[in-house]
mmCIF file with all atom_site columns, C-alpha atoms in Angstrom:
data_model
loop_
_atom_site.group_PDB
_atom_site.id
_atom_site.type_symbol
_atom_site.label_atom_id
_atom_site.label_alt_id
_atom_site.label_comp_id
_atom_site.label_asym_id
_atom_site.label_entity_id
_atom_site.label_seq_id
_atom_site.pdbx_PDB_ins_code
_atom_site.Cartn_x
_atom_site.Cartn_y
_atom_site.Cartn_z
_atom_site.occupancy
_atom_site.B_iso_or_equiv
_atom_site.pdbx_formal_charge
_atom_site.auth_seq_id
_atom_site.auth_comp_id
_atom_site.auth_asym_id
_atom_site.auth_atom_id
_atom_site.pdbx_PDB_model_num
ATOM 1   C CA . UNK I 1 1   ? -13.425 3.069   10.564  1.00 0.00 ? 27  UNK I CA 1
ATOM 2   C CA . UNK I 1 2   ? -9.881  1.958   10.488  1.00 0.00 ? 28  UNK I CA 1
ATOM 3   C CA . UNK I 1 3   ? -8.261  1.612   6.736   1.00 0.00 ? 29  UNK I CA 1
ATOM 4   C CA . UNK I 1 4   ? -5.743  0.357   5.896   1.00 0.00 ? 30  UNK I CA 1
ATOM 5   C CA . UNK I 1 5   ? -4.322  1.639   2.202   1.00 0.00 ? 31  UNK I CA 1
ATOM 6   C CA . UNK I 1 6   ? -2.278  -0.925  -0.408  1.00 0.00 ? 32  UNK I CA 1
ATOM 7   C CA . UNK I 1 7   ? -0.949  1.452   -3.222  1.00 0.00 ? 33  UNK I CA 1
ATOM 8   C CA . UNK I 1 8   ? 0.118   -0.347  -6.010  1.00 0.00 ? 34  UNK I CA 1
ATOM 9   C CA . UNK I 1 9   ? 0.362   -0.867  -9.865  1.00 0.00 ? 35  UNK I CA 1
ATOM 10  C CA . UNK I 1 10  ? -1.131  -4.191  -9.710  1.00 0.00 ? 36  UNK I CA 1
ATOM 11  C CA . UNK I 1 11  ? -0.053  -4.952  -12.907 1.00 0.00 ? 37  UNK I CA 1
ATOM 12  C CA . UNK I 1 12  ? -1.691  -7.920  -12.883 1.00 0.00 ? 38  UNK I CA 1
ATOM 13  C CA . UNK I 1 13  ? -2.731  -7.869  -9.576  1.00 0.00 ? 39  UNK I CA 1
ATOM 14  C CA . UNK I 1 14  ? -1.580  -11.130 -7.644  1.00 0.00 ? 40  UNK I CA 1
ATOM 15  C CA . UNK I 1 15  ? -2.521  -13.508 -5.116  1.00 0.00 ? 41  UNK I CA 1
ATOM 16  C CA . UNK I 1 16  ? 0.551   -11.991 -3.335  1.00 0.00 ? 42  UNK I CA 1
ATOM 17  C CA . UNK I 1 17  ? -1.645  -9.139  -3.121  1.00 0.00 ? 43  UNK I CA 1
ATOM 18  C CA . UNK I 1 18  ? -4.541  -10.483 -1.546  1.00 0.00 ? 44  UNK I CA 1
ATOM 19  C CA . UNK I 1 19  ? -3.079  -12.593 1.112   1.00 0.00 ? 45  UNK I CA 1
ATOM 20  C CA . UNK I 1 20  ? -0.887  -9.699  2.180   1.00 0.00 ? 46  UNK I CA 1
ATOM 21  C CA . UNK I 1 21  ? -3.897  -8.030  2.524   1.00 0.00 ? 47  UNK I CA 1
ATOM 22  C CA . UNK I 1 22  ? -5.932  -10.914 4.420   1.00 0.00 ? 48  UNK I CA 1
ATOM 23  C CA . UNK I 1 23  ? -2.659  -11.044 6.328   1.00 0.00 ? 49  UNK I CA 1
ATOM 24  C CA . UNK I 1 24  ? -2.773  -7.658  7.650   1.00 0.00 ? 50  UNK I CA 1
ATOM 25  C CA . UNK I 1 25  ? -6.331  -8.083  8.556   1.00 0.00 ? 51  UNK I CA 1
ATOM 26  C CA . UNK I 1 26  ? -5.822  -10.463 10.905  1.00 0.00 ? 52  UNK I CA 1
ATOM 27  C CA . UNK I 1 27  ? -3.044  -8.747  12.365  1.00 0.00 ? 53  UNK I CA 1
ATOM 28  C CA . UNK I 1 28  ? -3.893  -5.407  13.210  1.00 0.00 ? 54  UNK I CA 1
ATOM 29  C CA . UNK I 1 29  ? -7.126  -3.190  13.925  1.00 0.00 ? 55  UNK I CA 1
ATOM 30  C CA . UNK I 1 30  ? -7.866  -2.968  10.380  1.00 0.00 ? 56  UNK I CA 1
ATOM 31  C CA . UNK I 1 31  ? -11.434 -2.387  9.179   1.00 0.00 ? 57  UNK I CA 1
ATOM 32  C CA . UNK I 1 32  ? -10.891 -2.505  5.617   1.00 0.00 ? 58  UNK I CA 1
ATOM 33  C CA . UNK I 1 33  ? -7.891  -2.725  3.059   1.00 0.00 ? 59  UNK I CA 1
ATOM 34  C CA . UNK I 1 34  ? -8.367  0.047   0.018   1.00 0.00 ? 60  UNK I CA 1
ATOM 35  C CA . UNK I 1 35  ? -6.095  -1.314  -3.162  1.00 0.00 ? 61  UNK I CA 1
ATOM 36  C CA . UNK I 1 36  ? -5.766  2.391   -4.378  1.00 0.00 ? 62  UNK I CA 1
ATOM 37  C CA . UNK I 1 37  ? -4.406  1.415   -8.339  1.00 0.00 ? 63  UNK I CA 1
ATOM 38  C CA . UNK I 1 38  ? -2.078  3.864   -9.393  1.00 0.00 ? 64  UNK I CA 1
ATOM 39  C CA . UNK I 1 39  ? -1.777  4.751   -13.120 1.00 0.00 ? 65  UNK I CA 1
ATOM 40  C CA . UNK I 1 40  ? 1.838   5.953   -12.583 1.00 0.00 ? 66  UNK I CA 1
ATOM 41  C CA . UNK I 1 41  ? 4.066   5.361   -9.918  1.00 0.00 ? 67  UNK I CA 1
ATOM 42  C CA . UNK I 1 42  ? 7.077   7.645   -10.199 1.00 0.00 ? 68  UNK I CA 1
ATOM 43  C CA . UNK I 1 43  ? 9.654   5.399   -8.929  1.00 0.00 ? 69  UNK I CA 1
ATOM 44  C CA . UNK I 1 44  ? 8.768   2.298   -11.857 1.00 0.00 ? 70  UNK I CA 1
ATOM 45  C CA . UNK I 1 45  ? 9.068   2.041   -15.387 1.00 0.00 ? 71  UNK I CA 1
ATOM 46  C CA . UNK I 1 46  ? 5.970   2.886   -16.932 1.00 0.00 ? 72  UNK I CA 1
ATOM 47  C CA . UNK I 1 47  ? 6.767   1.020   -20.782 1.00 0.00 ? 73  UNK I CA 1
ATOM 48  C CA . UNK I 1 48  ? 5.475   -1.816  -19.335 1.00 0.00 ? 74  UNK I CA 1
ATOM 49  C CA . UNK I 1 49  ? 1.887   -1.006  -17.621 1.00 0.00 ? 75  UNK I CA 1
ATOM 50  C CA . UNK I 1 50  ? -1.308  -2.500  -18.746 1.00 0.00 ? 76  UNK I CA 1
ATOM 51  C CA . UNK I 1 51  ? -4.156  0.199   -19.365 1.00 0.00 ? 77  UNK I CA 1
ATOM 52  C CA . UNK I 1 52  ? -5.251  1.257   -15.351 1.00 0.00 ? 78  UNK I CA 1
ATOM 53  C CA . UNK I 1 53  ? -9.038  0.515   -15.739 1.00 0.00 ? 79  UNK I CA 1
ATOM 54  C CA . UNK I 1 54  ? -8.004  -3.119  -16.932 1.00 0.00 ? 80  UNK I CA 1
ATOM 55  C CA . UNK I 1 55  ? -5.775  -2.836  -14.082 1.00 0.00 ? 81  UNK I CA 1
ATOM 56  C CA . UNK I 1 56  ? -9.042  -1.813  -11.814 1.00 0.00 ? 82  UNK I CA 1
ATOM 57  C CA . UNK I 1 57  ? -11.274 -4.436  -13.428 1.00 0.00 ? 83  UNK I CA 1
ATOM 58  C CA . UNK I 1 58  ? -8.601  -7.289  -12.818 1.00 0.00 ? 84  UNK I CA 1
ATOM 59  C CA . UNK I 1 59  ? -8.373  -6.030  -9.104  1.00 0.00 ? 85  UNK I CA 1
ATOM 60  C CA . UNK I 1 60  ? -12.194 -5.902  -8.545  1.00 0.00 ? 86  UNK I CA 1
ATOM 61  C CA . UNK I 1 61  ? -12.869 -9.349  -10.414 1.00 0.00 ? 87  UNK I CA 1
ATOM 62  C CA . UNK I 1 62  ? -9.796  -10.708 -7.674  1.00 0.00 ? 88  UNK I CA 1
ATOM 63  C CA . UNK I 1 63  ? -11.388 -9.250  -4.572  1.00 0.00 ? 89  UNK I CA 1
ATOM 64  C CA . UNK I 1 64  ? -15.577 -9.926  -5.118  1.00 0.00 ? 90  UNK I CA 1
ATOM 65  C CA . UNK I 1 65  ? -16.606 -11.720 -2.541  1.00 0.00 ? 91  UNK I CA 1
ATOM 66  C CA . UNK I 1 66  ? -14.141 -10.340 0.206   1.00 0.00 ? 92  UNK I CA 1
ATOM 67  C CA . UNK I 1 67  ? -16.320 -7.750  1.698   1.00 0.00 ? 93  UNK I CA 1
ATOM 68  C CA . UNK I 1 68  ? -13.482 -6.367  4.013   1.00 0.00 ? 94  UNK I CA 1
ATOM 69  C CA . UNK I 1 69  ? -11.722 -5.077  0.472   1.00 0.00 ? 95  UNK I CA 1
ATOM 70  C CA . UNK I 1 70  ? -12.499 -2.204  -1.770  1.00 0.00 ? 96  UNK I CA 1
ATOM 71  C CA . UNK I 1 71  ? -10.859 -1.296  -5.160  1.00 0.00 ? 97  UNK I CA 1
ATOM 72  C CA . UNK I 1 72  ? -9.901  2.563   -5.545  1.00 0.00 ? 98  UNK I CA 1
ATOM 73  C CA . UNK I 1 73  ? -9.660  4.227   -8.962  1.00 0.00 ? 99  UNK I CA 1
ATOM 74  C CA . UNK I 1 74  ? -8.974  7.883   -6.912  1.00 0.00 ? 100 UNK I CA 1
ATOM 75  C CA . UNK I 1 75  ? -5.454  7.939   -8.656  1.00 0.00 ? 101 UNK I CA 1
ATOM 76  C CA . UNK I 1 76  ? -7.029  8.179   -11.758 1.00 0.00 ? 102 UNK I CA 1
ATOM 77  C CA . UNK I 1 77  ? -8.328  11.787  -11.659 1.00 0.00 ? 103 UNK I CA 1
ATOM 78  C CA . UNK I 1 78  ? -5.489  13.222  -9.858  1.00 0.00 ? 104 UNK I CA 1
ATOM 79  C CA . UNK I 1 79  ? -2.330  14.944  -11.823 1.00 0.00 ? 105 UNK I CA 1
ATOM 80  C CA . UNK I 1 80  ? 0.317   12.281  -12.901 1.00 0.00 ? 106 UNK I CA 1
ATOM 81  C CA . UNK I 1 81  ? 2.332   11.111  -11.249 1.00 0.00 ? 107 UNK I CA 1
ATOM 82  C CA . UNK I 1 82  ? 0.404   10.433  -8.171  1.00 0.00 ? 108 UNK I CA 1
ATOM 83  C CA . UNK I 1 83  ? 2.327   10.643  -5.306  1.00 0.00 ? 109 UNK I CA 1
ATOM 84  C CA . UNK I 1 84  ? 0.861   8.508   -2.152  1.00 0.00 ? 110 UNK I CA 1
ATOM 85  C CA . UNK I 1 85  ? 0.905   11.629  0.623   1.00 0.00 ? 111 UNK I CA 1
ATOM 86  C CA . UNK I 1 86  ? -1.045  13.583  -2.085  1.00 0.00 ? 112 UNK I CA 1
ATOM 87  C CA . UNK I 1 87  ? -3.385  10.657  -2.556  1.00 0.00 ? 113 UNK I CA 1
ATOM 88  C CA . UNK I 1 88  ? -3.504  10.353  1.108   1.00 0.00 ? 114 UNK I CA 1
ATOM 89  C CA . UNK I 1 89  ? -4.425  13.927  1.996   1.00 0.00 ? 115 UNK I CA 1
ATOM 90  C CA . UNK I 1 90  ? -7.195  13.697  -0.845  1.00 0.00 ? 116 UNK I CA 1
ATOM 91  C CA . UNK I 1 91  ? -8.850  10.694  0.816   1.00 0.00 ? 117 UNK I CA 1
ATOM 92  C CA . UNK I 1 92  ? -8.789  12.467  4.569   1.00 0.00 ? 118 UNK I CA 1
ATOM 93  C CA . UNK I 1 93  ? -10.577 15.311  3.465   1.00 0.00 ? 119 UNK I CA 1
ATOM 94  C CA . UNK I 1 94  ? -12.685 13.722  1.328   1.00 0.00 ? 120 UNK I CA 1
ATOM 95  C CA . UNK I 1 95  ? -13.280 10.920  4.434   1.00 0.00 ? 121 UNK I CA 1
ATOM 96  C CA . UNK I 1 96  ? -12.794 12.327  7.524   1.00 0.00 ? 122 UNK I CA 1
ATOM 97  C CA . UNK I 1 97  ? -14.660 9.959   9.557   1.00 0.00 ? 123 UNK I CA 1
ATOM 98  C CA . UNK I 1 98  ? -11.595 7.074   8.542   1.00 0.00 ? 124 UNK I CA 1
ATOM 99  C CA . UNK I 1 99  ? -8.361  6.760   10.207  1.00 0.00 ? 125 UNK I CA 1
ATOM 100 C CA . UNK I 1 100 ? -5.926  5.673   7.395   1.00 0.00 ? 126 UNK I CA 1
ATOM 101 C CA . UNK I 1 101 ? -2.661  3.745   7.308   1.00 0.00 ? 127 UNK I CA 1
ATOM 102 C CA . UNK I 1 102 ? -1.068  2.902   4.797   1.00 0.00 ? 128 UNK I CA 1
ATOM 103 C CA . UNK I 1 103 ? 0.073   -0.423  3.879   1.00 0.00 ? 129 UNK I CA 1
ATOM 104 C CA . UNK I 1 104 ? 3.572   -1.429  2.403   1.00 0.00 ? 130 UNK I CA 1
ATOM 105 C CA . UNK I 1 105 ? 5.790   -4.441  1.391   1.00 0.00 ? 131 UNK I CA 1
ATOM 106 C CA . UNK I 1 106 ? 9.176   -4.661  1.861   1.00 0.00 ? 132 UNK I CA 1
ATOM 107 C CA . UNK I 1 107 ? 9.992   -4.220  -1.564  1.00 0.00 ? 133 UNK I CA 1
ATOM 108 C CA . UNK I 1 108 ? 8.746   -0.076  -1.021  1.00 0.00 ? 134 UNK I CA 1
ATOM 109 C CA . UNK I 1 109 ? 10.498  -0.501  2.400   1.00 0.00 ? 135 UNK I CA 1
ATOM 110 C CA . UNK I 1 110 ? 14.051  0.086   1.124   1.00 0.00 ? 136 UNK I CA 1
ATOM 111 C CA . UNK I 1 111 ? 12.959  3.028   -1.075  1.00 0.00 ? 137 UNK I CA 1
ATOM 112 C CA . UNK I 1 112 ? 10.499  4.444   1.013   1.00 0.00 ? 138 UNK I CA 1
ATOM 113 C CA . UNK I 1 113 ? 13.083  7.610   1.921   1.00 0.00 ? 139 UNK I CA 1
ATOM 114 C CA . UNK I 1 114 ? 12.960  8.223   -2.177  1.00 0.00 ? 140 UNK I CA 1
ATOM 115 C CA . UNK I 1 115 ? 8.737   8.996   -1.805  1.00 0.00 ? 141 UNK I CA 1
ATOM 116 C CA . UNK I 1 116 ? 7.819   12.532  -1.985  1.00 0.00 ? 142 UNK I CA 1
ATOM 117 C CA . UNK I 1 117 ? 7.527   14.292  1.413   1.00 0.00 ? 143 UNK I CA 1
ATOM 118 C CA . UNK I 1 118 ? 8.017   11.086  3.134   1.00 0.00 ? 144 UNK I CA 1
ATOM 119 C CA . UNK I 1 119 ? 8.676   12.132  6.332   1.00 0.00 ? 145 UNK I CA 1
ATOM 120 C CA . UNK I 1 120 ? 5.577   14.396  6.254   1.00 0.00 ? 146 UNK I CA 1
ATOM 121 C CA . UNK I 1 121 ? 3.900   11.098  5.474   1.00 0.00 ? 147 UNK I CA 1
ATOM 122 C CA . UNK I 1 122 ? 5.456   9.664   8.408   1.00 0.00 ? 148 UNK I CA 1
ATOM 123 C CA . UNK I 1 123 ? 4.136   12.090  10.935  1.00 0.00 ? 149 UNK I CA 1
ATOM 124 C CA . UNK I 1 124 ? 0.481   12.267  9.412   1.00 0.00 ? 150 UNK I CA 1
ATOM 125 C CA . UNK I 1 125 ? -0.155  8.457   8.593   1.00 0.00 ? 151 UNK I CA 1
ATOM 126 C CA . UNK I 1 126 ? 0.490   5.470   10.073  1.00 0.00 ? 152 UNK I CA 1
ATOM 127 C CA . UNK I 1 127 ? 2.806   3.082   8.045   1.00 0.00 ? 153 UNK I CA 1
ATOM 128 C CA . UNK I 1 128 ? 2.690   -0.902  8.053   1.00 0.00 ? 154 UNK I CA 1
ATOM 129 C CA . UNK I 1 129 ? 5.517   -2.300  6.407   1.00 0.00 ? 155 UNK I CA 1
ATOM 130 C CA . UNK I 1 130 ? 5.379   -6.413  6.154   1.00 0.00 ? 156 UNK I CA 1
ATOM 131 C CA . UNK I 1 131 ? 9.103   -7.747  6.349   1.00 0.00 ? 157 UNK I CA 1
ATOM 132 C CA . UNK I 1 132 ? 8.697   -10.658 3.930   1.00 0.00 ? 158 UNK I CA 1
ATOM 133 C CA . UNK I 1 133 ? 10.481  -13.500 4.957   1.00 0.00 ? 159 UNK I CA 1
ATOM 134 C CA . UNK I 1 134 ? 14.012  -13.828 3.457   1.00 0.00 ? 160 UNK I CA 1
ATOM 135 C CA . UNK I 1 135 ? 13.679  -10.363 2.861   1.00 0.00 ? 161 UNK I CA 1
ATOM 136 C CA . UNK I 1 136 ? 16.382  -8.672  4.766   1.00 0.00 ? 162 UNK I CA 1
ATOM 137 C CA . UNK I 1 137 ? 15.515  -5.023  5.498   1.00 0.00 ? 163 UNK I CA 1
ATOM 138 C CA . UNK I 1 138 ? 19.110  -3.475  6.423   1.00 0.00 ? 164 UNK I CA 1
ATOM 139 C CA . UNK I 1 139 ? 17.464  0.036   8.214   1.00 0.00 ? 165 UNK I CA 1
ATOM 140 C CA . UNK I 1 140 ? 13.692  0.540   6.233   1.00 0.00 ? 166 UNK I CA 1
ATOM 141 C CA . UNK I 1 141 ? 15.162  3.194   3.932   1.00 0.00 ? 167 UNK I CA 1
ATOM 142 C CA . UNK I 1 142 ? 17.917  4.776   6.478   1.00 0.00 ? 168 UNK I CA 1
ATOM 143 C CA . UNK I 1 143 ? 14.261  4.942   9.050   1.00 0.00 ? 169 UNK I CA 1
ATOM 144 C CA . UNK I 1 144 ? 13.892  1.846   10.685  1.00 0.00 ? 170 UNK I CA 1
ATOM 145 C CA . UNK I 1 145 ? 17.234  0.858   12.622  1.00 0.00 ? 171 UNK I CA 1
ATOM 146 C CA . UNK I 1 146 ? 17.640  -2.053  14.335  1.00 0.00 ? 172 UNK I CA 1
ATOM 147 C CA . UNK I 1 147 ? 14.240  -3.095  14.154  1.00 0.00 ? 173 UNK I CA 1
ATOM 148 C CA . UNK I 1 148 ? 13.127  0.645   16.098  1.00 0.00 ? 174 UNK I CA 1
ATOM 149 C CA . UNK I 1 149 ? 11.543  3.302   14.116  1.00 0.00 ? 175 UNK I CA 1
ATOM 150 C CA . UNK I 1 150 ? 12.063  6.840   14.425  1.00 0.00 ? 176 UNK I CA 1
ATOM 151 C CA . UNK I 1 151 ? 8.530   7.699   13.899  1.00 0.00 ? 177 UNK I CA 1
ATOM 152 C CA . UNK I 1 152 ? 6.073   6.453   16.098  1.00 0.00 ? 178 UNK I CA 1
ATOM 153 C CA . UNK I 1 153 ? 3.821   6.431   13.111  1.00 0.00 ? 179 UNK I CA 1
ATOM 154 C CA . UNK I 1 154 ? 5.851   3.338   11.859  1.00 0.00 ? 180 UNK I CA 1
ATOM 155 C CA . UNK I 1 155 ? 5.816   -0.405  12.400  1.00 0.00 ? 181 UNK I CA 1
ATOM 156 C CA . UNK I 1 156 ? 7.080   -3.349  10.948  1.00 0.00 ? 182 UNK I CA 1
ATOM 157 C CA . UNK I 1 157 ? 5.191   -6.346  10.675  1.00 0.00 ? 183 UNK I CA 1
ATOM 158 C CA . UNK I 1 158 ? 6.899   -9.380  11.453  1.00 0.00 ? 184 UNK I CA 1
ATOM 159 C CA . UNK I 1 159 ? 5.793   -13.158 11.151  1.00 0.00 ? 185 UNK I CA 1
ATOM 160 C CA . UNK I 1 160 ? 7.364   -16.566 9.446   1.00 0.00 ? 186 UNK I CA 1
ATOM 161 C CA . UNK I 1 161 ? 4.135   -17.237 6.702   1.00 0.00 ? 187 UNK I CA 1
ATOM 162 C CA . UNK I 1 162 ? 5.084   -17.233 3.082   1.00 0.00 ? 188 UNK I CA 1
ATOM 163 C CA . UNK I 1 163 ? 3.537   -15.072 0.388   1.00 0.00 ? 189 UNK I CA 1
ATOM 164 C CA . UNK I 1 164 ? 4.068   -16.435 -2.572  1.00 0.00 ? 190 UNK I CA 1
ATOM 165 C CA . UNK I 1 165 ? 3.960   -13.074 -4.797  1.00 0.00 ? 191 UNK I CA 1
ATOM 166 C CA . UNK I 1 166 ? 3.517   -14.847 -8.496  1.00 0.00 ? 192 UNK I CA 1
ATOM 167 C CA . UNK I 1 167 ? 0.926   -17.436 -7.445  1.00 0.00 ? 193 UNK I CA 1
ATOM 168 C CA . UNK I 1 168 ? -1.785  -17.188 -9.758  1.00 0.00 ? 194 UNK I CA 1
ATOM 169 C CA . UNK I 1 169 ? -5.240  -16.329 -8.405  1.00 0.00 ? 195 UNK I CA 1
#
């Protein structure tokens, strides 16, 4: 099965969320979108989080009844701060029957060279970044120049919808 990963705080979790996640499902090959919650994301300030299992329980109560999405809490037993390739190389040995991406919005785009062993990501996973529109992505972190990736593991998705990100679900 093909899944697709969305890493994120979701604190709350958004309609943003969910429609870039219905978007990338119609899109690409994608089997299933994961929302893996993480308690602590290294590169955000952390004063400002809401407990991670109310986190998790907003993020299942927004996705019941889309059968294509699951909501991960495997962040929340590994050391702090999780780090997505760690996360990653947990869930392929722990799944090695699923081919996982993983899923990004421009915002991680332009800091995506700042992620632990990114590169290493880079030739392991596949990465889907969505270029939001009016979002103007000026080399995806120093990796994506002139629209061209240096990894063939990368690709930017392109398209002209709107995502509101602090529409209310």
């Amino acid at each position: 099965m093909n899944i697709a990963l969305y890493f994120g705080s979701f604190n709350p979790v958004h309609l943003g969320h969910i429609r870039l996640a219905e978007h990338l499902i119609e899109l690409m090959p994608v089997d299933e979108v994961w929302f893996v919650v993480s308690p602590c994301n290294p590169l955000k300030n952390q004063s400002d989080l809401i407990d991670e299992f109310l986190r998790l329980d907003m993020l299942m109560l927004a996705i019941k009844g889309l059968p294509k999405f699951k909501a991960s809490d495997v962040e929340f037993t590994m050391p702090v701060p999780s780090y997505t390739i760690d996360t990653l190389n947990k869930l392929k040995s722990d799944f090695p029957q699923h081919h996982f991406s993983l899923m990004i919005g421009s915002d991680n785009a332009l800091v995506f060279d700042k992620w632990k062993n990114y590169k290493q990501l880079l030739k392991k996973y596949e990465v889907l970044a969505r270029n939001d529109v009016g979002c103007i992505i000026t080399g995806f972190a120093g990796i994506m120049q002139n629209g061209k990736s240096n990894s063939r593991n990368m690709l930017m998705i392109h398209d002209d919808s709107y995502i509101d990100s602090y529409a209310q679900i």
